[in-house]
Coordinates of C-alpha atoms in Angstrom, one line a residue:
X30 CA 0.0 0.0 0.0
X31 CA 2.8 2.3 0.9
X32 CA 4.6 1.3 -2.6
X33 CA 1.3 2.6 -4.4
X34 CA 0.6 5.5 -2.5
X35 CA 4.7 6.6 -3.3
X36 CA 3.8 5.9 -6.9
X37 CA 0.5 7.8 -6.8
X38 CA 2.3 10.7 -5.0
X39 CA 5.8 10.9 -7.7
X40 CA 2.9 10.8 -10.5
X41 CA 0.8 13.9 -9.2
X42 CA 4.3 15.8 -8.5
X43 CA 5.7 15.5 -12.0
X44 CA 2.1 16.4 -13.1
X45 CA 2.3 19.2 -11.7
X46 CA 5.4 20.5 -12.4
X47 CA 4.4 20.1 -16.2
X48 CA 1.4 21.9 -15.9
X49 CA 3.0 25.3 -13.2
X50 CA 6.3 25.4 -15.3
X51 CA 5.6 24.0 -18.6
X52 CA 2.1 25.4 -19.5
X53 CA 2.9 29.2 -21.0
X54 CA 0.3 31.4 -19.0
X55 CA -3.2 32.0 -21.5
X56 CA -3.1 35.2 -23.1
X57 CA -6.3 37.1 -23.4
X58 CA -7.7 37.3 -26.8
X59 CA -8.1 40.3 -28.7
X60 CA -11.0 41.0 -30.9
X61 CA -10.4 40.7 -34.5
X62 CA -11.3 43.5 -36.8
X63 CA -11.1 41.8 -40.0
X64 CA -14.2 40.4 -41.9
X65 CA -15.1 37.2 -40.8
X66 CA -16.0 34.1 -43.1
X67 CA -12.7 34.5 -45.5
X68 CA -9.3 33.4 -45.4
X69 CA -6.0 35.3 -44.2
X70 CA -4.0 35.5 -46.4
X71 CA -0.1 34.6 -45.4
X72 CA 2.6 35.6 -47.1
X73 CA 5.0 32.6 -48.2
X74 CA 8.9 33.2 -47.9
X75 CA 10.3 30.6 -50.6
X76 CA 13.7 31.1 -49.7
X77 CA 13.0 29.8 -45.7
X78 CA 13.9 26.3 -44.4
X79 CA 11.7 25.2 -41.9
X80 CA 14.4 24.1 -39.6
X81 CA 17.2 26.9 -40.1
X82 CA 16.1 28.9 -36.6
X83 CA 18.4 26.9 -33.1
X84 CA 15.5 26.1 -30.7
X85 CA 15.3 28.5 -28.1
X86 CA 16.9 27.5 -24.5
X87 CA 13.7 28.4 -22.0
X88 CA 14.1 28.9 -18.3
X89 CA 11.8 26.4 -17.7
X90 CA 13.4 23.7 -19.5
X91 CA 16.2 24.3 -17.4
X92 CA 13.9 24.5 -14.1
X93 CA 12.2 21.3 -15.0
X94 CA 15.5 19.5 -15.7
X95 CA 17.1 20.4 -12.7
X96 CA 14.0 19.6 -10.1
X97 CA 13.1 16.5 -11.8
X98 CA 17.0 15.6 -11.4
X99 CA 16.9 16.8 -8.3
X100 CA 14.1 14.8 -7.6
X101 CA 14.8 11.4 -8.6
X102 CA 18.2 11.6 -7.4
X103 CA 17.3 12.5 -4.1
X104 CA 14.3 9.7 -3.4
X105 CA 16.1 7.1 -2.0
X106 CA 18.1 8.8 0.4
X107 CA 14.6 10.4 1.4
X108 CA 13.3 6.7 1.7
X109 CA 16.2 5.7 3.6
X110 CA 15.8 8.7 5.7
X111 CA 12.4 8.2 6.7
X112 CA 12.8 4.5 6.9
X113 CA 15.3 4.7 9.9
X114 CA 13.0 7.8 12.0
X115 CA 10.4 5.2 11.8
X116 CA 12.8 2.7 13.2
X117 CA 14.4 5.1 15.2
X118 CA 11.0 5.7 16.9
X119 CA 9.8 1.9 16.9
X120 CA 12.8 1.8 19.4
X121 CA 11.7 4.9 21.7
X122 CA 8.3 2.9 22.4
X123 CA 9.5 -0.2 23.3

């Protein structure tokens, strides 16, 4: 039971980490003056490739890598930690 409930708690951490970090925050729309019911036209650069631009390093990439390594590496000293308190106190009663 404990095992599941670690699981179940890991799961709804990484969850929300996604959705604080990774989630950009929603923009309010503005209205659009332009007629409705036709097509926007977009103007076409031919001599663009797709994949010419470098990806963008984002803060959050960099939060989210670091807490999640943080995270996992951390757990089973955590365990460990938490696993001798309880035996600590087991003792104390006795």
């Amino acid at each position: 039971m404990q095992t599941i409930l670690i699981l179940l708690g890991v799961w709804i951490l990484i969850n929300v980490l996604f959705v604080v970090i990774m989630i950009p925050p929603r923009k309010p729309r503005t209205p659009d003056p332009g007629p409705t019911g036709t097509l926007a036209t977009v103007p076409i650069n031919q001599n663009g490739y797709p994949f010419e631009e470098p990806e963008k390093l984002l803060l959050r990439h960099v939060v989210i890598s670091i807490a999640m390594g943080a995270f996992f590496s951390l757990t089973p000293p955590l365990m460990e930690a938490i696993e001798s308190i309880k035996r600590f106190l087991r003792k104390r009663r006795t």
